[in-house]
């Protein structure tokens, strides 16, 4: 039916404007359409805002390989969770979306962090985009990745994390919504004729790091179309709304968050005929958010 919504805008100087929007929704029934809950950053908020920084990368548009559907949207949503849920100041959030997430954008991360990180700093890393596993090395693919120059235009995952670890932060929490199977989000081949695709058992490059991977081995990480996000990213952020607090103590540990993500991602993937099993590497008992 007809609904009227009043919109009110107030700027930093106190100037105010109001207007009415009329919306007429036609009556319809669709019993087969699944309704998925939206994402709500700030539903819970970490008590502490001290010594935390975030690096957030999302790439939908690629120059030389198939695009992703929602990677930039995943990253933008996670940036809101970093600010409103993890309570990280906006000045301490570095975000690279699409063309800004090129090779030199990746290279610039460490320089940006140098003046932000000390021994008491927790660093949160989020990456959504394509990955590649070749000759036992997991690689992140910047937006300007070129298939003809794979080695020169990709960025090793361990090197990226080690560069951050070399700044000696308190802890690094890294979330990767990508796979290293050489396949895209719909199972398409990213690079024709690519050989030597393999994954070795992953270990954390340093002790003070916890890595959440969206899938294991040669599985590929799929999208959750009904939610408009990557499947892993969606349940990561739903967990950070407080849903991952299994024992209801107003704390979410790495282990609790992983358990929530893993159960939901694996079950949902099976529903659509796929196998996707997230993995957790490193320390699992640290508290990620406390409210």
PDB file of C-alpha atoms in Angstrom:
ATOM      1  CA  UNK A   1       0.000   0.000   0.000  1.00  0.00           C
ATOM      2  CA  UNK A   2       0.879   3.671   0.270  1.00  0.00           C
ATOM      3  CA  UNK A   3       3.514   4.713   2.794  1.00  0.00           C
ATOM      4  CA  UNK A   4       4.891   8.144   3.551  1.00  0.00           C
ATOM      5  CA  UNK A   5       8.404   8.556   4.896  1.00  0.00           C
ATOM      6  CA  UNK A   6       9.701  11.798   6.351  1.00  0.00           C
ATOM      7  CA  UNK A   7      13.373  12.459   5.622  1.00  0.00           C
ATOM      8  CA  UNK A   8      15.243  14.903   7.824  1.00  0.00           C
ATOM      9  CA  UNK A   9      18.774  16.152   7.111  1.00  0.00           C
ATOM     10  CA  UNK A  10      20.886  18.266   9.483  1.00  0.00           C
ATOM     11  CA  UNK A  11      24.369  19.486   8.586  1.00  0.00           C
ATOM     12  CA  UNK A  12      27.256  20.272  10.934  1.00  0.00           C
ATOM     13  CA  UNK A  13      26.107  23.911  11.213  1.00  0.00           C
ATOM     14  CA  UNK A  14      22.613  23.003  12.375  1.00  0.00           C
ATOM     15  CA  UNK A  15      20.857  23.741   9.077  1.00  0.00           C
ATOM     16  CA  UNK A  16      17.840  21.494   8.751  1.00  0.00           C
ATOM     17  CA  UNK A  17      15.749  20.299   5.837  1.00  0.00           C
ATOM     18  CA  UNK A  18      12.706  18.043   5.771  1.00  0.00           C
ATOM     19  CA  UNK A  19      10.711  16.457   2.990  1.00  0.00           C
ATOM     20  CA  UNK A  20       8.169  13.669   2.523  1.00  0.00           C
ATOM     21  CA  UNK A  21       8.657  10.690   0.229  1.00  0.00           C
ATOM     22  CA  UNK A  22       5.553   8.766  -0.854  1.00  0.00           C
ATOM     23  CA  UNK A  23       6.033   5.091  -1.683  1.00  0.00           C
ATOM     24  CA  UNK A  24       3.304   2.929  -3.177  1.00  0.00           C
ATOM     25  CA  UNK A  25       4.062  -0.792  -3.020  1.00  0.00           C
ATOM     26  CA  UNK A  26       1.833  -3.042  -5.074  1.00  0.00           C
ATOM     27  CA  UNK A  27       0.417  -6.071  -3.316  1.00  0.00           C
ATOM     28  CA  UNK A  28       2.129  -9.323  -4.259  1.00  0.00           C
ATOM     29  CA  UNK A  29       2.943 -12.711  -2.778  1.00  0.00           C
ATOM     30  CA  UNK A  30       6.039 -14.777  -3.512  1.00  0.00           C
ATOM     31  CA  UNK A  31       6.148 -17.796  -1.256  1.00  0.00           C
ATOM     32  CA  UNK A  32       9.401 -19.066  -2.792  1.00  0.00           C
ATOM     33  CA  UNK A  33      11.462 -15.938  -2.251  1.00  0.00           C
ATOM     34  CA  UNK A  34      13.841 -16.244   0.682  1.00  0.00           C
ATOM     35  CA  UNK A  35      14.105 -13.233   2.939  1.00  0.00           C
ATOM     36  CA  UNK A  36      17.629 -12.674   4.227  1.00  0.00           C
ATOM     37  CA  UNK A  37      18.397 -10.468   7.197  1.00  0.00           C
ATOM     38  CA  UNK A  38      20.388  -7.347   6.386  1.00  0.00           C
ATOM     39  CA  UNK A  39      23.685  -6.326   7.966  1.00  0.00           C
ATOM     40  CA  UNK A  40      23.661  -4.006  10.988  1.00  0.00           C
ATOM     41  CA  UNK A  41      27.036  -2.461  11.853  1.00  0.00           C
ATOM     42  CA  UNK A  42      27.074  -0.981  15.337  1.00  0.00           C
ATOM     43  CA  UNK A  43      24.552  -3.416  16.779  1.00  0.00           C
ATOM     44  CA  UNK A  44      27.256  -4.085  19.346  1.00  0.00           C
ATOM     45  CA  UNK A  45      30.262  -1.844  19.976  1.00  0.00           C
ATOM     46  CA  UNK A  46      33.635  -2.743  21.396  1.00  0.00           C
ATOM     47  CA  UNK A  47      34.404  -1.076  24.717  1.00  0.00           C
ATOM     48  CA  UNK A  48      37.890  -0.021  23.726  1.00  0.00           C
ATOM     49  CA  UNK A  49      38.927   2.259  20.866  1.00  0.00           C
ATOM     50  CA  UNK A  50      42.628   2.370  21.737  1.00  0.00           C
ATOM     51  CA  UNK A  51      45.437   1.092  19.528  1.00  0.00           C
ATOM     52  CA  UNK A  52      43.446  -0.461  16.689  1.00  0.00           C
ATOM     53  CA  UNK A  53      43.845   0.003  12.956  1.00  0.00           C
ATOM     54  CA  UNK A  54      42.252  -1.642   9.940  1.00  0.00           C
ATOM     55  CA  UNK A  55      43.317  -2.273   6.353  1.00  0.00           C
ATOM     56  CA  UNK A  56      40.334  -3.097   4.142  1.00  0.00           C
ATOM     57  CA  UNK A  57      40.590  -4.122   0.485  1.00  0.00           C
ATOM     58  CA  UNK A  58      37.762  -5.001  -1.885  1.00  0.00           C
ATOM     59  CA  UNK A  59      38.043  -5.507  -5.641  1.00  0.00           C
ATOM     60  CA  UNK A  60      35.066  -6.055  -7.899  1.00  0.00           C
ATOM     61  CA  UNK A  61      36.536  -4.639 -11.113  1.00  0.00           C
ATOM     62  CA  UNK A  62      39.615  -6.277 -12.611  1.00  0.00           C
ATOM     63  CA  UNK A  63      41.512  -5.140 -15.695  1.00  0.00           C
ATOM     64  CA  UNK A  64      42.548  -8.513 -17.108  1.00  0.00           C
ATOM     65  CA  UNK A  65      40.490 -11.256 -15.443  1.00  0.00           C
ATOM     66  CA  UNK A  66      36.755 -11.745 -14.723  1.00  0.00           C
ATOM     67  CA  UNK A  67      35.235  -9.358 -12.191  1.00  0.00           C
ATOM     68  CA  UNK A  68      33.784 -10.412  -8.861  1.00  0.00           C
ATOM     69  CA  UNK A  69      30.177  -9.571  -8.002  1.00  0.00           C
ATOM     70  CA  UNK A  70      30.273  -8.143  -4.504  1.00  0.00           C
ATOM     71  CA  UNK A  71      33.876  -7.788  -3.293  1.00  0.00           C
ATOM     72  CA  UNK A  72      33.831  -3.985  -3.159  1.00  0.00           C
ATOM     73  CA  UNK A  73      30.454  -4.088  -1.409  1.00  0.00           C
ATOM     74  CA  UNK A  74      31.838  -6.624   1.095  1.00  0.00           C
ATOM     75  CA  UNK A  75      34.758  -4.325   1.876  1.00  0.00           C
ATOM     76  CA  UNK A  76      32.590  -1.218   2.206  1.00  0.00           C
ATOM     77  CA  UNK A  77      30.312  -3.032   4.645  1.00  0.00           C
ATOM     78  CA  UNK A  78      33.259  -4.326   6.651  1.00  0.00           C
ATOM     79  CA  UNK A  79      34.646  -0.787   6.861  1.00  0.00           C
ATOM     80  CA  UNK A  80      31.423   0.195   8.616  1.00  0.00           C
ATOM     81  CA  UNK A  81      31.758  -2.733  11.010  1.00  0.00           C
ATOM     82  CA  UNK A  82      35.370  -1.769  11.690  1.00  0.00           C
ATOM     83  CA  UNK A  83      34.289   1.752  12.569  1.00  0.00           C
ATOM     84  CA  UNK A  84      30.975   1.142  14.339  1.00  0.00           C
ATOM     85  CA  UNK A  85      31.425  -2.346  15.831  1.00  0.00           C
ATOM     86  CA  UNK A  86      35.154  -2.760  16.391  1.00  0.00           C
ATOM     87  CA  UNK A  87      35.256   0.926  17.371  1.00  0.00           C
ATOM     88  CA  UNK A  88      38.191   1.846  15.150  1.00  0.00           C
ATOM     89  CA  UNK A  89      38.525   5.552  14.446  1.00  0.00           C
ATOM     90  CA  UNK A  90      37.964   6.487  10.799  1.00  0.00           C
ATOM     91  CA  UNK A  91      41.452   8.031  10.657  1.00  0.00           C
ATOM     92  CA  UNK A  92      42.854   4.588  11.507  1.00  0.00           C
ATOM     93  CA  UNK A  93      41.061   2.787   8.679  1.00  0.00           C
ATOM     94  CA  UNK A  94      42.859   2.379   5.367  1.00  0.00           C
ATOM     95  CA  UNK A  95      40.519   1.259   2.609  1.00  0.00           C
ATOM     96  CA  UNK A  96      41.294   0.379  -0.995  1.00  0.00           C
ATOM     97  CA  UNK A  97      38.399  -0.289  -3.345  1.00  0.00           C
ATOM     98  CA  UNK A  98      38.615  -1.384  -6.999  1.00  0.00           C
ATOM     99  CA  UNK A  99      41.146   0.679  -8.995  1.00  0.00           C
ATOM    100  CA  UNK A 100      42.733   2.018  -5.792  1.00  0.00           C
ATOM    101  CA  UNK A 101      43.542  -1.568  -4.823  1.00  0.00           C
ATOM    102  CA  UNK A 102      46.201  -1.863  -7.515  1.00  0.00           C
ATOM    103  CA  UNK A 103      49.681  -3.311  -6.996  1.00  0.00           C
ATOM    104  CA  UNK A 104      51.126  -0.067  -5.686  1.00  0.00           C
ATOM    105  CA  UNK A 105      48.107   0.382  -3.440  1.00  0.00           C
ATOM    106  CA  UNK A 106      49.090  -2.911  -1.789  1.00  0.00           C
ATOM    107  CA  UNK A 107      52.702  -1.738  -1.567  1.00  0.00           C
ATOM    108  CA  UNK A 108      51.618   1.462   0.150  1.00  0.00           C
ATOM    109  CA  UNK A 109      49.892  -0.303   3.031  1.00  0.00           C
ATOM    110  CA  UNK A 110      53.037  -0.820   5.078  1.00  0.00           C
ATOM    111  CA  UNK A 111      54.117   2.815   4.692  1.00  0.00           C
ATOM    112  CA  UNK A 112      50.687   3.971   5.919  1.00  0.00           C
ATOM    113  CA  UNK A 113      50.884   1.608   8.893  1.00  0.00           C
ATOM    114  CA  UNK A 114      54.383   2.655   9.984  1.00  0.00           C
ATOM    115  CA  UNK A 115      53.110   5.696  11.884  1.00  0.00           C
ATOM    116  CA  UNK A 116      50.038   3.857  13.182  1.00  0.00           C
ATOM    117  CA  UNK A 117      51.410   0.663  14.709  1.00  0.00           C
ATOM    118  CA  UNK A 118      53.226   0.015  17.959  1.00  0.00           C
ATOM    119  CA  UNK A 119      53.593  -3.019  20.213  1.00  0.00           C
ATOM    120  CA  UNK A 120      50.112  -2.519  21.702  1.00  0.00           C
ATOM    121  CA  UNK A 121      48.269  -2.115  18.364  1.00  0.00           C
ATOM    122  CA  UNK A 122      45.808  -4.668  17.033  1.00  0.00           C
ATOM    123  CA  UNK A 123      45.660  -4.695  13.223  1.00  0.00           C
ATOM    124  CA  UNK A 124      42.535  -5.907  11.385  1.00  0.00           C
ATOM    125  CA  UNK A 125      42.987  -6.912   7.746  1.00  0.00           C
ATOM    126  CA  UNK A 126      40.068  -7.649   5.404  1.00  0.00           C
ATOM    127  CA  UNK A 127      40.458  -8.724   1.777  1.00  0.00           C
ATOM    128  CA  UNK A 128      37.723  -9.627  -0.683  1.00  0.00           C
ATOM    129  CA  UNK A 129      38.729 -10.339  -4.260  1.00  0.00           C
ATOM    130  CA  UNK A 130      40.470 -12.931  -6.395  1.00  0.00           C
ATOM    131  CA  UNK A 131      43.350 -15.124  -5.275  1.00  0.00           C
ATOM    132  CA  UNK A 132      45.614 -17.675  -6.860  1.00  0.00           C
ATOM    133  CA  UNK A 133      47.608 -20.655  -5.580  1.00  0.00           C
ATOM    134  CA  UNK A 134      50.623 -21.534  -7.705  1.00  0.00           C
ATOM    135  CA  UNK A 135      53.548 -23.756  -6.751  1.00  0.00           C
ATOM    136  CA  UNK A 136      52.515 -23.753  -3.115  1.00  0.00           C
ATOM    137  CA  UNK A 137      52.249 -19.972  -2.833  1.00  0.00           C
ATOM    138  CA  UNK A 138      48.992 -18.177  -2.093  1.00  0.00           C
ATOM    139  CA  UNK A 139      48.711 -14.897  -3.961  1.00  0.00           C
ATOM    140  CA  UNK A 140      46.362 -11.925  -3.752  1.00  0.00           C
ATOM    141  CA  UNK A 141      45.450 -10.353  -7.082  1.00  0.00           C
ATOM    142  CA  UNK A 142      45.401  -6.535  -7.259  1.00  0.00           C
ATOM    143  CA  UNK A 143      42.932  -4.836  -9.598  1.00  0.00           C
ATOM    144  CA  UNK A 144      45.610  -4.337 -12.271  1.00  0.00           C
ATOM    145  CA  UNK A 145      46.810  -7.952 -12.167  1.00  0.00           C
ATOM    146  CA  UNK A 146      48.002  -9.036 -15.619  1.00  0.00           C
ATOM    147  CA  UNK A 147      47.877 -12.697 -16.588  1.00  0.00           C
ATOM    148  CA  UNK A 148      50.939 -12.348 -18.810  1.00  0.00           C
ATOM    149  CA  UNK A 149      52.984 -11.141 -15.829  1.00  0.00           C
ATOM    150  CA  UNK A 150      51.557 -13.188 -12.971  1.00  0.00           C
ATOM    151  CA  UNK A 151      54.630 -13.068 -10.758  1.00  0.00           C
ATOM    152  CA  UNK A 152      55.231  -9.336 -11.162  1.00  0.00           C
ATOM    153  CA  UNK A 153      51.618  -8.171 -10.769  1.00  0.00           C
ATOM    154  CA  UNK A 154      50.416 -10.397  -7.899  1.00  0.00           C
ATOM    155  CA  UNK A 155      51.153 -10.077  -4.192  1.00  0.00           C
ATOM    156  CA  UNK A 156      52.052 -13.033  -1.991  1.00  0.00           C
ATOM    157  CA  UNK A 157      49.664 -13.416   0.905  1.00  0.00           C
ATOM    158  CA  UNK A 158      52.429 -14.349   3.377  1.00  0.00           C
ATOM    159  CA  UNK A 159      54.562 -11.427   2.243  1.00  0.00           C
ATOM    160  CA  UNK A 160      51.654  -9.022   2.699  1.00  0.00           C
ATOM    161  CA  UNK A 161      51.059 -10.255   6.251  1.00  0.00           C
ATOM    162  CA  UNK A 162      54.766 -10.458   7.082  1.00  0.00           C
ATOM    163  CA  UNK A 163      55.260  -6.826   6.046  1.00  0.00           C
ATOM    164  CA  UNK A 164      52.639  -5.869   8.630  1.00  0.00           C
ATOM    165  CA  UNK A 165      54.077  -8.245  11.236  1.00  0.00           C
ATOM    166  CA  UNK A 166      57.498  -6.629  10.798  1.00  0.00           C
ATOM    167  CA  UNK A 167      56.031  -3.483  12.390  1.00  0.00           C
ATOM    168  CA  UNK A 168      55.648  -5.525  15.619  1.00  0.00           C
ATOM    169  CA  UNK A 169      51.950  -5.008  16.386  1.00  0.00           C
ATOM    170  CA  UNK A 170      50.273  -6.679  19.350  1.00  0.00           C
ATOM    171  CA  UNK A 171      48.146  -8.932  17.125  1.00  0.00           C
ATOM    172  CA  UNK A 172      46.949  -9.222  13.532  1.00  0.00           C
ATOM    173  CA  UNK A 173      43.437 -10.463  12.682  1.00  0.00           C
ATOM    174  CA  UNK A 174      43.207 -11.237   8.967  1.00  0.00           C
ATOM    175  CA  UNK A 175      40.016 -12.117   7.060  1.00  0.00           C
ATOM    176  CA  UNK A 176      40.310 -13.358   3.478  1.00  0.00           C
ATOM    177  CA  UNK A 177      37.181 -13.804   1.366  1.00  0.00           C
ATOM    178  CA  UNK A 178      39.026 -15.335  -1.536  1.00  0.00           C
ATOM    179  CA  UNK A 179      40.182 -18.728  -2.731  1.00  0.00           C
ATOM    180  CA  UNK A 180      43.431 -19.894  -4.275  1.00  0.00           C
ATOM    181  CA  UNK A 181      42.050 -22.503  -6.641  1.00  0.00           C
ATOM    182  CA  UNK A 182      42.406 -20.447  -9.823  1.00  0.00           C
ATOM    183  CA  UNK A 183      38.617 -20.224 -10.035  1.00  0.00           C
ATOM    184  CA  UNK A 184      36.283 -17.242  -9.780  1.00  0.00           C
ATOM    185  CA  UNK A 185      33.239 -16.879  -7.541  1.00  0.00           C
ATOM    186  CA  UNK A 186      31.035 -18.790 -10.000  1.00  0.00           C
ATOM    187  CA  UNK A 187      33.601 -21.527 -10.571  1.00  0.00           C
ATOM    188  CA  UNK A 188      34.899 -20.051 -13.833  1.00  0.00           C
ATOM    189  CA  UNK A 189      38.597 -20.339 -14.684  1.00  0.00           C
ATOM    190  CA  UNK A 190      40.407 -17.064 -14.071  1.00  0.00           C
ATOM    191  CA  UNK A 191      43.409 -17.765 -16.265  1.00  0.00           C
ATOM    192  CA  UNK A 192      43.175 -20.084 -19.262  1.00  0.00           C
ATOM    193  CA  UNK A 193      45.784 -22.831 -19.305  1.00  0.00           C
ATOM    194  CA  UNK A 194      47.085 -22.094 -15.820  1.00  0.00           C
ATOM    195  CA  UNK A 195      49.215 -24.961 -14.478  1.00  0.00           C
ATOM    196  CA  UNK A 196      50.829 -25.922 -11.172  1.00  0.00           C
ATOM    197  CA  UNK A 197      47.758 -24.890  -9.168  1.00  0.00           C
ATOM    198  CA  UNK A 198      48.172 -26.305  -5.686  1.00  0.00           C
ATOM    199  CA  UNK A 199      47.796 -25.381  -2.056  1.00  0.00           C
ATOM    200  CA  UNK A 200      50.156 -26.427   0.702  1.00  0.00           C
ATOM    201  CA  UNK A 201      49.075 -26.624   4.316  1.00  0.00           C
ATOM    202  CA  UNK A 202      49.003 -23.059   5.599  1.00  0.00           C
ATOM    203  CA  UNK A 203      50.717 -21.895   8.747  1.00  0.00           C
ATOM    204  CA  UNK A 204      50.732 -18.414  10.241  1.00  0.00           C
ATOM    205  CA  UNK A 205      53.934 -16.557   9.241  1.00  0.00           C
ATOM    206  CA  UNK A 206      54.307 -15.279  12.813  1.00  0.00           C
ATOM    207  CA  UNK A 207      52.866 -16.196  16.218  1.00  0.00           C
ATOM    208  CA  UNK A 208      50.799 -13.077  16.821  1.00  0.00           C
ATOM    209  CA  UNK A 209      48.425 -13.554  13.922  1.00  0.00           C
ATOM    210  CA  UNK A 210      45.012 -15.137  13.414  1.00  0.00           C
ATOM    211  CA  UNK A 211      43.889 -15.869   9.856  1.00  0.00           C
ATOM    212  CA  UNK A 212      40.311 -16.560   8.795  1.00  0.00           C
ATOM    213  CA  UNK A 213      40.112 -18.087   5.302  1.00  0.00           C
ATOM    214  CA  UNK A 214      36.817 -18.292   3.459  1.00  0.00           C
ATOM    215  CA  UNK A 215      37.525 -21.763   2.048  1.00  0.00           C
ATOM    216  CA  UNK A 216      39.976 -24.642   2.325  1.00  0.00           C
ATOM    217  CA  UNK A 217      42.322 -26.271  -0.163  1.00  0.00           C
ATOM    218  CA  UNK A 218      41.161 -26.099  -3.766  1.00  0.00           C
ATOM    219  CA  UNK A 219      37.556 -25.182  -2.937  1.00  0.00           C
ATOM    220  CA  UNK A 220      36.315 -21.933  -4.361  1.00  0.00           C
ATOM    221  CA  UNK A 221      34.624 -19.209  -2.353  1.00  0.00           C
ATOM    222  CA  UNK A 222      31.142 -18.528  -3.573  1.00  0.00           C
ATOM    223  CA  UNK A 223      28.754 -15.585  -3.433  1.00  0.00           C
ATOM    224  CA  UNK A 224      25.516 -15.345  -1.484  1.00  0.00           C
ATOM    225  CA  UNK A 225      23.394 -13.698  -4.154  1.00  0.00           C
ATOM    226  CA  UNK A 226      20.240 -13.349  -2.096  1.00  0.00           C
ATOM    227  CA  UNK A 227      22.211 -11.264   0.420  1.00  0.00           C
ATOM    228  CA  UNK A 228      24.282  -9.383  -2.167  1.00  0.00           C
ATOM    229  CA  UNK A 229      27.568 -10.336  -0.497  1.00  0.00           C
ATOM    230  CA  UNK A 230      30.212 -13.025  -0.513  1.00  0.00           C
ATOM    231  CA  UNK A 231      29.012 -16.010   1.515  1.00  0.00           C
ATOM    232  CA  UNK A 232      31.951 -15.798   3.936  1.00  0.00           C
ATOM    233  CA  UNK A 233      31.789 -12.002   4.261  1.00  0.00           C
ATOM    234  CA  UNK A 234      28.082 -12.065   5.046  1.00  0.00           C
ATOM    235  CA  UNK A 235      28.406 -14.525   7.927  1.00  0.00           C
ATOM    236  CA  UNK A 236      31.582 -12.873   9.200  1.00  0.00           C
ATOM    237  CA  UNK A 237      29.667  -9.636   9.639  1.00  0.00           C
ATOM    238  CA  UNK A 238      26.543 -11.353  11.002  1.00  0.00           C
ATOM    239  CA  UNK A 239      28.819 -12.907  13.611  1.00  0.00           C
ATOM    240  CA  UNK A 240      30.162  -9.469  14.501  1.00  0.00           C
ATOM    241  CA  UNK A 241      26.618  -8.306  15.220  1.00  0.00           C
ATOM    242  CA  UNK A 242      26.839 -10.455  18.358  1.00  0.00           C
ATOM    243  CA  UNK A 243      25.483 -13.673  16.877  1.00  0.00           C
ATOM    244  CA  UNK A 244      28.845 -15.401  17.378  1.00  0.00           C
ATOM    245  CA  UNK A 245      28.742 -14.911  21.160  1.00  0.00           C
ATOM    246  CA  UNK A 246      28.041 -18.576  21.819  1.00  0.00           C
ATOM    247  CA  UNK A 247      28.241 -18.462  25.616  1.00  0.00           C
ATOM    248  CA  UNK A 248      26.489 -15.059  25.968  1.00  0.00           C
ATOM    249  CA  UNK A 249      29.301 -13.430  27.937  1.00  0.00           C
ATOM    250  CA  UNK A 250      29.391 -10.251  25.784  1.00  0.00           C
ATOM    251  CA  UNK A 251      32.693 -11.307  24.255  1.00  0.00           C
ATOM    252  CA  UNK A 252      33.476 -12.865  20.897  1.00  0.00           C
ATOM    253  CA  UNK A 253      36.703 -14.835  20.661  1.00  0.00           C
ATOM    254  CA  UNK A 254      38.388 -15.885  17.436  1.00  0.00           C
ATOM    255  CA  UNK A 255      37.247 -19.443  18.104  1.00  0.00           C
ATOM    256  CA  UNK A 256      33.616 -18.397  18.608  1.00  0.00           C
ATOM    257  CA  UNK A 257      33.607 -16.220  15.497  1.00  0.00           C
ATOM    258  CA  UNK A 258      35.146 -18.976  13.397  1.00  0.00           C
ATOM    259  CA  UNK A 259      32.672 -21.544  14.695  1.00  0.00           C
ATOM    260  CA  UNK A 260      29.744 -19.305  13.751  1.00  0.00           C
ATOM    261  CA  UNK A 261      31.165 -18.549  10.301  1.00  0.00           C
ATOM    262  CA  UNK A 262      32.184 -22.116   9.541  1.00  0.00           C
ATOM    263  CA  UNK A 263      28.871 -23.707  10.523  1.00  0.00           C
ATOM    264  CA  UNK A 264      26.784 -21.229   8.545  1.00  0.00           C
ATOM    265  CA  UNK A 265      29.002 -21.064   5.455  1.00  0.00           C
ATOM    266  CA  UNK A 266      29.374 -24.842   5.189  1.00  0.00           C
ATOM    267  CA  UNK A 267      25.639 -25.454   5.657  1.00  0.00           C
ATOM    268  CA  UNK A 268      24.585 -22.731   3.234  1.00  0.00           C
ATOM    269  CA  UNK A 269      27.078 -23.921   0.614  1.00  0.00           C
ATOM    270  CA  UNK A 270      25.693 -27.448   0.883  1.00  0.00           C
ATOM    271  CA  UNK A 271      22.193 -26.065   0.337  1.00  0.00           C
ATOM    272  CA  UNK A 272      23.274 -24.831  -3.085  1.00  0.00           C
ATOM    273  CA  UNK A 273      25.263 -27.971  -3.911  1.00  0.00           C
ATOM    274  CA  UNK A 274      28.762 -26.712  -3.137  1.00  0.00           C
ATOM    275  CA  UNK A 275      31.520 -27.509  -0.675  1.00  0.00           C
ATOM    276  CA  UNK A 276      33.004 -24.494   1.095  1.00  0.00           C
ATOM    277  CA  UNK A 277      34.694 -24.957   4.440  1.00  0.00           C
ATOM    278  CA  UNK A 278      36.424 -21.955   6.023  1.00  0.00           C
ATOM    279  CA  UNK A 279      39.666 -22.442   7.918  1.00  0.00           C
ATOM    280  CA  UNK A 280      41.237 -20.812  10.968  1.00  0.00           C
ATOM    281  CA  UNK A 281      45.003 -20.484  11.301  1.00  0.00           C
ATOM    282  CA  UNK A 282      46.816 -19.322  14.429  1.00  0.00           C
ATOM    283  CA  UNK A 283      45.698 -18.135  17.863  1.00  0.00           C
ATOM    284  CA  UNK A 284      42.012 -18.839  18.546  1.00  0.00           C
ATOM    285  CA  UNK A 285      41.370 -17.674  22.117  1.00  0.00           C
ATOM    286  CA  UNK A 286      41.894 -13.936  21.701  1.00  0.00           C
ATOM    287  CA  UNK A 287      38.885 -11.676  22.241  1.00  0.00           C
ATOM    288  CA  UNK A 288      38.027  -9.826  19.034  1.00  0.00           C
ATOM    289  CA  UNK A 289      35.212  -7.695  20.419  1.00  0.00           C
ATOM    290  CA  UNK A 290      33.976  -7.086  23.971  1.00  0.00           C
ATOM    291  CA  UNK A 291      30.916  -4.982  24.792  1.00  0.00           C
TER     292      UNK A 291
END
